[in-house]
Coordinates of C-alpha atoms and ligand atoms in Angstrom, one line a residue:
M31 CA 0.0 0.0 0.0
A32 CA 2.7 2.3 1.0
A33 CA 4.6 1.7 -2.4
L34 CA 1.7 2.2 -4.3
L35 CA 0.8 5.4 -2.8
F36 CA 4.4 6.4 -3.2
L37 CA 4.2 5.5 -6.9
A38 CA 1.0 7.6 -7.0
A39 CA 2.8 10.7 -5.8
C40 CA 5.6 10.4 -8.1
T41 CA 3.7 9.8 -11.3
P42 CA 2.6 13.2 -12.5
K43 CA -1.5 12.9 -13.0
A44 CA -2.1 12.8 -16.8
P45 CA -3.8 16.5 -17.5
T46 CA -7.3 16.1 -18.5
D47 CA -8.5 19.7 -18.6
L48 CA -7.3 21.3 -21.7
T49 CA -8.5 24.7 -20.5
Q50 CA -5.9 24.7 -17.9
T51 CA -2.9 24.7 -20.3
G52 CA -1.3 28.2 -20.2
F53 CA -1.2 29.0 -24.0
I54 CA 0.8 31.6 -25.5
P55 CA -0.8 33.4 -27.6
Q56 CA -4.1 33.1 -25.8
P57 CA -6.5 31.2 -28.6
A58 CA -9.7 32.4 -29.6
S59 CA -11.4 29.6 -27.9
V60 CA -10.5 26.5 -25.8
T61 CA -13.0 23.8 -24.5
A62 CA -12.3 20.7 -22.6
T63 CA -13.7 17.4 -23.0
G64 CA -12.0 15.7 -19.7
D65 CA -10.3 12.9 -21.1
A66 CA -6.6 12.2 -22.3
F67 CA -4.6 11.5 -25.3
K68 CA -1.5 9.3 -25.2
V69 CA 1.5 9.9 -27.2
F70 CA 2.9 6.3 -28.0
A71 CA 5.8 5.0 -30.0
T72 CA 3.4 4.0 -32.8
T73 CA 1.9 7.4 -32.9
A74 CA 2.2 8.8 -36.4
V75 CA 1.5 12.2 -37.9
Y76 CA -0.8 11.8 -41.0
Y77 CA -1.3 14.4 -43.7
Q78 CA -3.9 14.8 -46.0
S79 CA -2.6 13.7 -49.5
G80 CA -2.3 16.2 -52.1
A81 CA -2.4 19.3 -49.9
E82 CA 0.2 21.9 -50.5
G83 CA 2.9 22.2 -48.1
L84 CA 1.4 19.9 -45.7
Q85 CA 4.2 17.3 -45.8
H86 CA 6.7 19.6 -44.6
T87 CA 4.3 20.8 -41.6
A88 CA 3.7 17.2 -40.8
A89 CA 7.6 16.5 -40.8
Y90 CA 8.2 19.6 -38.8
L91 CA 5.5 18.6 -36.2
A92 CA 6.8 14.9 -36.1
G93 CA 10.4 16.2 -35.4
Q94 CA 9.2 18.3 -32.6
L95 CA 7.4 15.5 -30.9
I96 CA 10.6 13.2 -31.5
G97 CA 12.8 15.9 -30.0
I98 CA 10.3 15.8 -26.9
S99 CA 9.6 12.3 -26.7
G100 CA 12.6 10.4 -28.0
L101 CA 10.1 8.1 -29.8
T102 CA 10.2 7.5 -33.5
I103 CA 7.0 9.4 -34.9
S104 CA 6.7 8.7 -38.5
T105 CA 4.7 10.7 -40.9
E106 CA 2.5 9.4 -43.7
A107 CA 0.2 10.6 -46.4
A108 CA -3.4 9.8 -45.9
D109 CA -6.8 10.0 -48.1
K110 CA -9.0 10.4 -44.8
A111 CA -8.8 10.8 -41.1
P112 CA -7.1 7.5 -39.6
S113 CA -8.7 6.1 -36.7
R114 CA -5.7 7.1 -34.3
G115 CA -2.8 9.2 -34.5
I116 CA -2.4 13.0 -35.4
Y117 CA -3.9 14.1 -38.8
L118 CA -3.5 17.0 -40.4
E119 CA -6.1 18.4 -42.9
V120 CA -6.6 21.7 -45.3
S121 CA -10.3 22.5 -45.8
D122 CA -11.8 25.8 -46.4
D123 CA -15.1 24.9 -45.2
D124 CA -14.7 27.1 -42.0
A125 CA -14.3 31.0 -43.2
E126 CA -13.7 32.4 -40.0
L127 CA -10.5 30.7 -39.6
G128 CA -9.1 32.6 -42.6
S129 CA -5.6 31.9 -43.8
E130 CA -4.0 31.4 -40.8
G131 CA -6.6 30.1 -38.4
Y132 CA -6.9 26.4 -37.4
E133 CA -9.1 23.9 -35.3
L134 CA -7.3 21.5 -33.1
N135 CA -9.4 18.6 -32.1
I136 CA -7.9 16.5 -29.4
G137 CA -9.9 12.8 -28.9
K138 CA -8.8 10.1 -26.8
R139 CA -7.4 8.2 -29.6
L140 CA -7.1 10.8 -32.8
V141 CA -5.9 14.6 -32.9
T142 CA -6.7 16.3 -35.8
I143 CA -5.8 20.0 -37.3
K144 CA -7.7 21.4 -39.7
A145 CA -6.9 24.7 -41.4
G146 CA -7.3 26.6 -44.8
S147 CA -3.8 26.2 -45.3
A148 CA -0.5 24.9 -44.4
A149 CA 0.3 27.7 -42.1
G150 CA -2.7 27.3 -40.3
C151 CA -1.8 23.2 -39.7
F152 CA 1.4 24.8 -38.5
Y153 CA 0.0 27.0 -35.9
G154 CA -2.1 24.4 -34.8
G155 CA 0.6 22.2 -34.3
Q156 CA 2.6 24.7 -32.3
T157 CA -0.6 24.8 -30.0
L158 CA -0.3 21.2 -29.7
L159 CA 3.3 21.3 -28.8
Q160 CA 2.3 23.8 -26.0
T161 CA 0.5 21.0 -24.2
L162 CA 3.6 19.1 -23.9
P163 CA 6.8 19.5 -22.1
V164 CA 9.8 20.9 -24.1
K165 CA 11.7 17.8 -23.1
A166 CA 9.9 14.7 -21.3
A167 CA 12.0 13.2 -18.6
E168 CA 13.3 9.8 -18.9
G169 CA 10.3 7.5 -19.0
E170 CA 7.7 9.9 -18.8
E171 CA 4.6 9.2 -20.4
L172 CA 3.2 11.9 -22.4
T173 CA -0.4 12.7 -22.2
I174 CA -2.6 15.5 -23.6
A175 CA -5.8 16.7 -22.1
T176 CA -8.8 16.3 -25.0
G177 CA -10.7 19.2 -26.2
T178 CA -10.8 21.6 -29.0
V179 CA -8.9 24.9 -29.6
H180 CA -10.5 27.1 -32.1
D181 CA -8.3 29.8 -33.4
F182 CA -6.9 32.5 -35.5
P183 CA -5.1 35.7 -35.4
E184 CA -6.0 39.4 -35.0
Y185 CA -3.2 40.8 -37.7
V186 CA -1.5 39.1 -40.5
Y187 CA 1.7 40.5 -39.5
R188 CA 3.3 39.4 -36.2
G189 CA 6.9 40.5 -36.3
F190 CA 10.2 40.7 -34.8
M191 CA 13.2 42.6 -36.0
L192 CA 16.9 41.7 -35.3
D193 CA 19.6 44.7 -36.0
V194 CA 22.7 42.7 -37.4
A195 CA 24.2 46.0 -38.3
R196 CA 25.2 47.4 -35.0
H197 CA 26.6 43.8 -34.1
F198 CA 26.6 41.1 -36.2
F199 CA 24.6 37.7 -35.8
G200 CA 25.7 34.9 -37.7
V201 CA 23.3 32.3 -39.4
E202 CA 23.1 29.7 -36.7
D203 CA 22.0 32.7 -34.3
V204 CA 19.5 33.8 -36.7
K205 CA 18.0 30.2 -37.1
R206 CA 17.6 30.0 -33.4
V207 CA 15.6 33.1 -33.4
I208 CA 13.4 32.1 -36.1
D209 CA 12.7 28.6 -34.2
L210 CA 11.8 30.9 -31.0
L211 CA 9.5 33.0 -33.1
A212 CA 7.7 29.8 -34.7
V213 CA 6.9 28.9 -31.2
Y214 CA 4.9 31.8 -30.4
K215 CA 3.3 31.9 -33.9
M216 CA 5.1 35.0 -35.2
N217 CA 5.3 35.2 -38.8
A218 CA 7.7 38.0 -39.8
L219 CA 11.3 38.3 -39.1
H220 CA 12.7 41.9 -40.5
L221 CA 16.5 41.9 -40.8
H222 CA 18.1 45.4 -40.2
L223 CA 20.8 44.6 -42.6
T224 CA 22.7 47.9 -42.8
D225 CA 23.7 50.9 -40.7
D226 CA 26.5 53.3 -40.0
Q227 CA 28.3 50.7 -38.4
G228 CA 28.0 48.0 -41.0
W229 CA 26.9 46.5 -44.3
R230 CA 25.7 43.0 -43.7
I231 CA 24.7 41.4 -47.0
E232 CA 26.7 40.5 -50.0
I233 CA 25.9 42.7 -53.2
K234 CA 27.9 41.2 -56.0
S235 CA 27.8 44.3 -58.2
W236 CA 29.1 46.5 -55.1
P237 CA 31.6 44.0 -53.4
M238 CA 33.4 46.7 -51.3
L239 CA 29.9 47.0 -49.3
T240 CA 30.9 43.8 -47.4
E241 CA 34.5 43.9 -47.8
I242 CA 34.9 47.3 -46.4
G243 CA 31.6 48.2 -44.7
G244 CA 31.1 44.5 -43.3
S245 CA 34.4 44.7 -41.6
T246 CA 33.6 46.1 -38.3
E247 CA 30.7 46.8 -35.9
V248 CA 30.0 49.1 -32.7
G249 CA 32.9 48.8 -30.3
G250 CA 35.3 47.9 -33.1
G251 CA 34.9 44.0 -33.3
E252 CA 35.2 42.1 -36.4
G253 CA 31.8 42.5 -37.9
G254 CA 30.6 40.0 -40.4
F255 CA 28.1 39.7 -43.2
Y256 CA 25.9 37.2 -45.0
T257 CA 26.9 35.8 -48.3
Q258 CA 23.9 35.8 -50.7
E259 CA 23.8 31.7 -50.2
Q260 CA 23.7 32.3 -46.8
Y261 CA 20.9 34.9 -46.8
V262 CA 19.1 32.3 -48.9
E263 CA 19.5 29.6 -46.4
I264 CA 18.2 32.0 -43.9
V265 CA 15.1 32.9 -46.0
K266 CA 14.3 29.0 -46.5
Y267 CA 14.7 28.1 -42.9
A268 CA 12.3 30.7 -42.2
Q269 CA 9.8 29.7 -45.1
E270 CA 9.7 26.1 -43.5
R271 CA 8.5 27.7 -40.3
H272 CA 6.0 30.2 -42.2
I273 CA 8.2 33.1 -41.4
T274 CA 8.7 35.9 -44.2
I275 CA 11.8 37.6 -44.1
I276 CA 11.8 41.3 -44.6
P277 CA 15.2 42.6 -45.6
E278 CA 16.1 46.4 -44.7
I279 CA 18.3 48.7 -46.5
D280 CA 18.4 51.7 -44.4
M281 CA 18.7 55.0 -46.3
P282 CA 19.5 57.6 -47.4
G283 CA 20.5 58.2 -43.6
H284 CA 22.3 55.4 -41.4
T285 CA 24.6 54.6 -44.5
N286 CA 28.1 55.6 -43.0
A287 CA 29.2 51.9 -43.9
A288 CA 28.1 52.3 -47.7
L289 CA 29.9 55.7 -47.6
A290 CA 33.1 54.3 -46.3
S291 CA 33.0 51.7 -49.0
Y292 CA 32.4 53.8 -52.1
A293 CA 33.7 57.2 -52.2
E294 CA 31.5 58.1 -55.2
L295 CA 28.4 57.9 -52.9
N296 CA 29.3 61.0 -51.1
C297 CA 28.8 64.4 -52.3
D298 CA 32.4 65.4 -51.9
G299 CA 33.6 62.2 -53.5
K300 CA 35.8 61.3 -50.4
A301 CA 35.0 57.9 -48.5
R302 CA 33.9 58.4 -45.1
E303 CA 36.0 56.7 -41.8
L304 CA 34.4 53.5 -40.8
Y305 CA 32.2 54.1 -37.7
T306 CA 31.9 52.1 -34.3
G307 CA 30.5 54.3 -32.0
T308 CA 26.3 54.6 -31.2
D309 CA 25.6 58.1 -32.6
V310 CA 22.8 58.4 -35.3
G311 CA 21.8 60.9 -37.8
F312 CA 25.1 62.1 -39.1
S313 CA 25.2 60.3 -42.6
T314 CA 23.5 60.6 -46.1
L315 CA 23.8 59.1 -49.4
C316 CA 24.1 61.8 -52.0
T317 CA 20.7 62.5 -53.3
D318 CA 21.4 64.6 -56.2
K319 CA 23.8 62.0 -57.9
E320 CA 22.7 59.8 -60.2
I321 CA 25.1 57.1 -59.1
T322 CA 23.1 57.0 -55.9
Y323 CA 20.0 55.6 -57.7
Q324 CA 22.3 53.1 -59.7
F325 CA 23.6 51.8 -56.3
V326 CA 20.1 51.8 -54.9
D327 CA 18.6 49.9 -58.2
D328 CA 21.6 47.3 -58.0
V329 CA 20.9 46.5 -54.5
V330 CA 17.1 46.2 -54.4
K331 CA 17.7 44.0 -57.7
E332 CA 19.9 41.7 -56.0
I333 CA 18.0 41.4 -52.5
T334 CA 14.8 41.2 -54.1
A335 CA 15.8 38.2 -56.2
L336 CA 16.5 36.3 -53.2
T337 CA 13.4 37.3 -51.2
P338 CA 10.0 35.5 -51.9
G339 CA 8.2 37.7 -49.3
P340 CA 6.2 40.5 -50.6
W341 CA 8.2 43.4 -48.7
F342 CA 11.3 45.6 -49.0
H343 CA 12.3 47.9 -46.2
I344 CA 13.8 51.1 -47.1
G345 CA 14.5 52.7 -43.7
G346 CA 14.2 56.1 -44.1
D347 CA 14.6 57.0 -40.3
E348 CA 16.6 59.9 -38.8
S349 CA 18.1 61.4 -42.1
H350 CA 19.1 64.5 -40.0
V351 CA 21.5 65.7 -42.4
T352 CA 19.5 65.4 -45.5
A353 CA 17.5 68.2 -46.6
H354 CA 13.9 67.9 -46.5
D355 CA 13.3 68.1 -50.2
D356 CA 16.2 66.2 -50.9
Y357 CA 14.8 63.4 -48.7
V358 CA 11.3 63.6 -50.3
Y359 CA 13.2 63.3 -53.6
F360 CA 15.1 60.3 -52.5
I361 CA 12.2 58.4 -50.7
D362 CA 10.0 58.9 -53.8
R363 CA 12.8 57.2 -56.4
A364 CA 13.8 54.5 -53.9
Q365 CA 9.9 53.6 -53.6
D366 CA 9.7 53.5 -57.5
I367 CA 12.7 51.0 -57.5
V368 CA 11.0 48.6 -54.8
V369 CA 7.9 48.6 -57.0
K370 CA 9.9 48.1 -60.2
Y371 CA 11.1 44.7 -58.8
G372 CA 7.8 43.7 -57.7
K373 CA 7.8 44.2 -53.9
K374 CA 5.8 46.6 -51.4
V375 CA 7.6 49.5 -49.6
I376 CA 7.9 49.4 -45.9
G377 CA 9.8 52.5 -44.5
W378 CA 10.1 53.9 -40.8
D379 CA 7.3 56.7 -40.1
E380 CA 9.4 59.4 -41.6
I381 CA 8.7 58.1 -45.1
A382 CA 5.3 59.3 -44.7
N383 CA 6.7 63.0 -45.7
A384 CA 7.1 61.6 -49.1
T385 CA 4.3 60.4 -51.4
P386 CA 3.8 56.8 -50.3
V387 CA 3.1 54.5 -53.4
E388 CA 0.1 51.9 -53.2
G389 CA 0.4 49.2 -50.7
T390 CA 3.3 51.1 -48.6
T391 CA 3.4 50.6 -44.8
V392 CA 4.8 53.0 -42.7
Q393 CA 6.4 51.7 -39.5
F394 CA 5.2 53.5 -36.5
W395 CA 8.1 53.9 -34.1
A396 CA 8.0 57.2 -32.7
D397 CA 6.5 60.0 -34.4
V398 CA 2.2 60.2 -34.2
E399 CA 2.1 62.9 -37.1
N400 CA 4.3 61.1 -39.5
T401 CA 2.0 58.1 -38.9
T402 CA -1.3 59.6 -39.3
M403 CA 0.0 61.8 -42.2
G404 CA 1.0 58.1 -43.6
V405 CA -2.6 57.1 -43.1
E406 CA -4.1 60.1 -44.7
K407 CA -1.9 59.5 -47.7
G408 CA -3.3 55.9 -48.1
A409 CA -0.6 54.0 -46.3
S410 CA -1.1 51.3 -43.8
V411 CA 0.8 51.1 -40.3
L412 CA 3.0 48.6 -38.7
I413 CA 3.0 49.1 -35.0
S414 CA 6.3 49.4 -33.4
P415 CA 6.3 52.1 -30.8
A416 CA 9.3 52.7 -28.9
A417 CA 8.2 53.2 -25.6
R418 CA 6.2 49.8 -25.8
A419 CA 7.6 47.5 -28.2
Y420 CA 11.4 48.2 -28.4
L421 CA 13.2 45.2 -27.0
D422 CA 16.4 47.1 -26.4
M423 CA 14.8 49.3 -23.9
Q424 CA 15.9 48.6 -20.5
Y425 CA 13.5 46.7 -18.1
D426 CA 14.2 49.1 -15.2
S427 CA 17.0 51.3 -14.1
T428 CA 19.2 48.2 -13.0
T429 CA 18.9 46.5 -16.2
Y430 CA 22.7 45.9 -17.5
L431 CA 21.9 46.0 -21.0
G432 CA 20.1 48.2 -23.3
L433 CA 18.9 51.8 -23.6
H434 CA 16.3 53.7 -22.1
W435 CA 15.9 56.8 -24.4
A436 CA 12.0 55.9 -24.7
G437 CA 11.6 54.9 -21.0
Y438 CA 11.6 51.6 -19.3
I439 CA 9.8 48.5 -20.6
E440 CA 8.9 46.3 -17.6
V441 CA 7.4 43.1 -18.8
D442 CA 3.6 44.4 -17.9
H443 CA 4.5 47.7 -19.6
G444 CA 5.3 46.0 -22.9
Y445 CA 2.0 43.7 -22.7
T446 CA -0.8 46.2 -21.4
W447 CA -1.6 48.1 -24.6
D448 CA -3.6 47.8 -27.8
P449 CA -2.4 48.9 -31.3
A450 CA -5.5 49.6 -32.6
T451 CA -6.2 52.5 -29.9
L452 CA -2.6 53.5 -29.4
V453 CA -2.3 56.4 -32.1
E454 CA -5.6 58.3 -32.4
G455 CA -6.8 58.1 -36.2
V456 CA -5.1 55.1 -36.6
T457 CA -7.7 52.0 -36.3
K458 CA -7.6 48.3 -36.5
E459 CA -8.4 48.8 -40.6
N460 CA -5.3 50.9 -41.0
I461 CA -3.0 48.4 -39.1
L462 CA -1.1 45.5 -40.9
G463 CA 0.3 44.3 -37.8
V464 CA 2.8 44.7 -34.8
E465 CA 6.4 44.3 -34.9
A466 CA 9.2 44.3 -31.6
P467 CA 12.2 45.6 -32.8
L468 CA 15.7 44.7 -31.4
W469 CA 18.5 47.0 -31.9
T470 CA 21.9 46.2 -30.9
E471 CA 24.1 48.9 -29.9
T472 CA 24.4 47.2 -26.4
I473 CA 23.6 43.5 -27.5
T474 CA 26.8 41.6 -28.2
S475 CA 26.1 37.8 -28.0
M476 CA 23.0 35.6 -28.2
D477 CA 22.9 35.3 -24.3
E478 CA 22.4 39.0 -24.2
L479 CA 19.9 39.0 -27.0
E480 CA 17.8 36.3 -25.3
Y481 CA 18.1 38.3 -21.9
M482 CA 16.4 41.5 -23.7
V483 CA 14.0 39.6 -25.9
F484 CA 12.8 37.2 -23.1
P485 CA 10.2 37.1 -21.7
R486 CA 8.7 40.2 -23.5
L487 CA 8.4 38.5 -26.7
P488 CA 5.5 36.2 -26.2
G489 CA 3.8 39.1 -25.1
Y490 CA 4.0 40.8 -28.8
A491 CA 3.3 37.5 -30.1
E492 CA -0.2 37.6 -28.1
I493 CA -0.8 41.5 -29.2
G494 CA -0.3 40.4 -32.7
W495 CA -2.6 37.1 -32.5
T496 CA -5.2 37.6 -29.5
T497 CA -8.1 39.9 -29.6
P498 CA -7.9 42.4 -27.2
A499 CA -11.1 41.3 -25.1
L500 CA -9.1 38.0 -24.4
R501 CA -5.9 39.8 -23.0
N502 CA -5.5 40.6 -19.5
W503 CA -2.2 41.1 -17.6
E504 CA -3.5 39.2 -14.6
T505 CA -4.1 36.0 -16.4
Y506 CA -1.2 36.4 -18.9
K507 CA 1.2 36.6 -16.1
L508 CA 0.4 33.2 -15.0
R509 CA 0.6 31.7 -18.2
L510 CA 4.0 33.5 -19.1
A511 CA 5.1 31.8 -15.4
D512 CA 4.3 28.5 -16.8
H513 CA 6.4 29.2 -19.8
G514 CA 9.6 29.9 -17.5
K515 CA 10.1 26.3 -17.4
R516 CA 9.9 26.1 -21.4
F517 CA 12.4 28.8 -21.5
E518 CA 14.8 27.0 -19.0
D519 CA 14.5 23.9 -20.8
L520 CA 15.0 25.7 -24.4
D521 CA 18.1 27.2 -22.7
I522 CA 16.9 30.8 -23.0
D523 CA 18.7 33.1 -20.8
F524 CA 15.7 35.1 -19.8
Y525 CA 15.0 38.0 -17.4
R526 CA 13.2 36.9 -14.2
S527 CA 10.8 39.7 -13.9
P528 CA 9.7 40.2 -10.4
L529 CA 6.1 41.0 -11.6
V530 CA 5.8 37.3 -13.1
P531 CA 5.3 34.4 -10.3
W532 CA 7.9 32.3 -11.6
S533 CA 7.5 28.7 -10.3
E534 CA 10.7 27.7 -8.3
Ligands
LIG30 C1 15.8 54.4 -33.2 C2 16.7 54.6 -34.4 C3 17.8 53.4 -34.4 C4 18.3 53.1 -32.8 C5 17.2 52.7 -32.1 C6 17.8 52.4 -30.6 C7 14.9 54.1 -35.3 C8 13.8 53.6 -36.5 N1 16.0 54.5 -35.4 O1 14.8 53.6 -33.9 O2 19.1 53.8 -35.4 O3 19.1 51.8 -33.1 O4 16.4 54.0 -32.1 O5 16.7 52.4 -30.0

């Protein structure tokens, strides 16, 4: 009897109430049916034969389940739902789900994920994975509470930005970032590829950009850059996780690295010195030289050819030494080049001072007037307010990394706001989505990156995915606390905010 009691105490109870799972982002609806599904060595991931992209999604899900359980979970095409296992299916019979929503049905023997697209099945898979530990303990039985999740996102763009210009982050680091974004159903990774301190993407027709411009970084380190092959590798890795890469070439300011690489891009024809400090607003391309537009054309041509996503980001922020008229002239011409290569323009909110072409998105980071002007001129808005969503802002005055020019952003302050009510005159209809940028003036390593990004990132993912009516700090912080164990198991070096009741 004593032995039995002991056993009962040591075996974790199989979860049977799906509504008790701390999902992030919070799904639109979760209902429980009070039973449990067991993952066995014979459990397979089936996918509807012929549905586009589903085989990849099935392979991804099986791979994750293998990583968690150590079991040999196989994948198999099927014409209809099997009697047991996990089944992915694409169907358009539920219009509410849209292109990224899904319905996850967990029964005692069969789990089905039904969605309008492979992306929806991918997100349903992420929800399923959150019902399991990140890594099972030796011999641990894996059970999932039964029930249904019906879910779809609030915004189509749920993004993170990484500044690889101030400090360079290599391909493996970027892949880890992509994996972590995928867990929280984020679907956009904006790469800030160039700035005063570094040019980080190979341009074959202008090789000195990386040879000279890529050779250092803030603080004077060795810098680095992606070859075009490496960039394609990142794009593909992201694509397999339903994440779009948005490349940014920041212009006409924030261009010292280019101006140091090619003398002819300067109005005085003299190459600038490389720069390893952190000032902003001192550089500009020469807007009245024709070679400048040849340069922009070549750069946009080469990068768009490698970028399947619909957007190209032209920067446009803080061009403090470009005269206003020159700035407007430059942005208008840069936009035309982007359109010529078949992409839609995104730029920081200053670009609203030019004439946004159709389909342009202004990225609100600081200036409300620019942003509302953009909307009046027909642009949509990507919401990235520095005071709420900049991941380089310190948590509080004791944070050893980061900046605080836009204030401190504790985890609750980063979470308790609504994009659709933040700027007067900018409503949900105008908003493409939400993006949280990490600028890296003070961030030099993956550990430092993780410390600033976690635990705030899941909050931005939830703001982008979950309707405001279902968002609430008091319940969110409990779900976030549950994810602390997941962060640990994923080896994420996160900030243990005192506002979150982490379990010991
Ligand atoms: C600003 C500036 C960046 C800085 C960042 C630091 C924008 C859009 N331009 O944001 O160059 O790195 O602040 O927080």
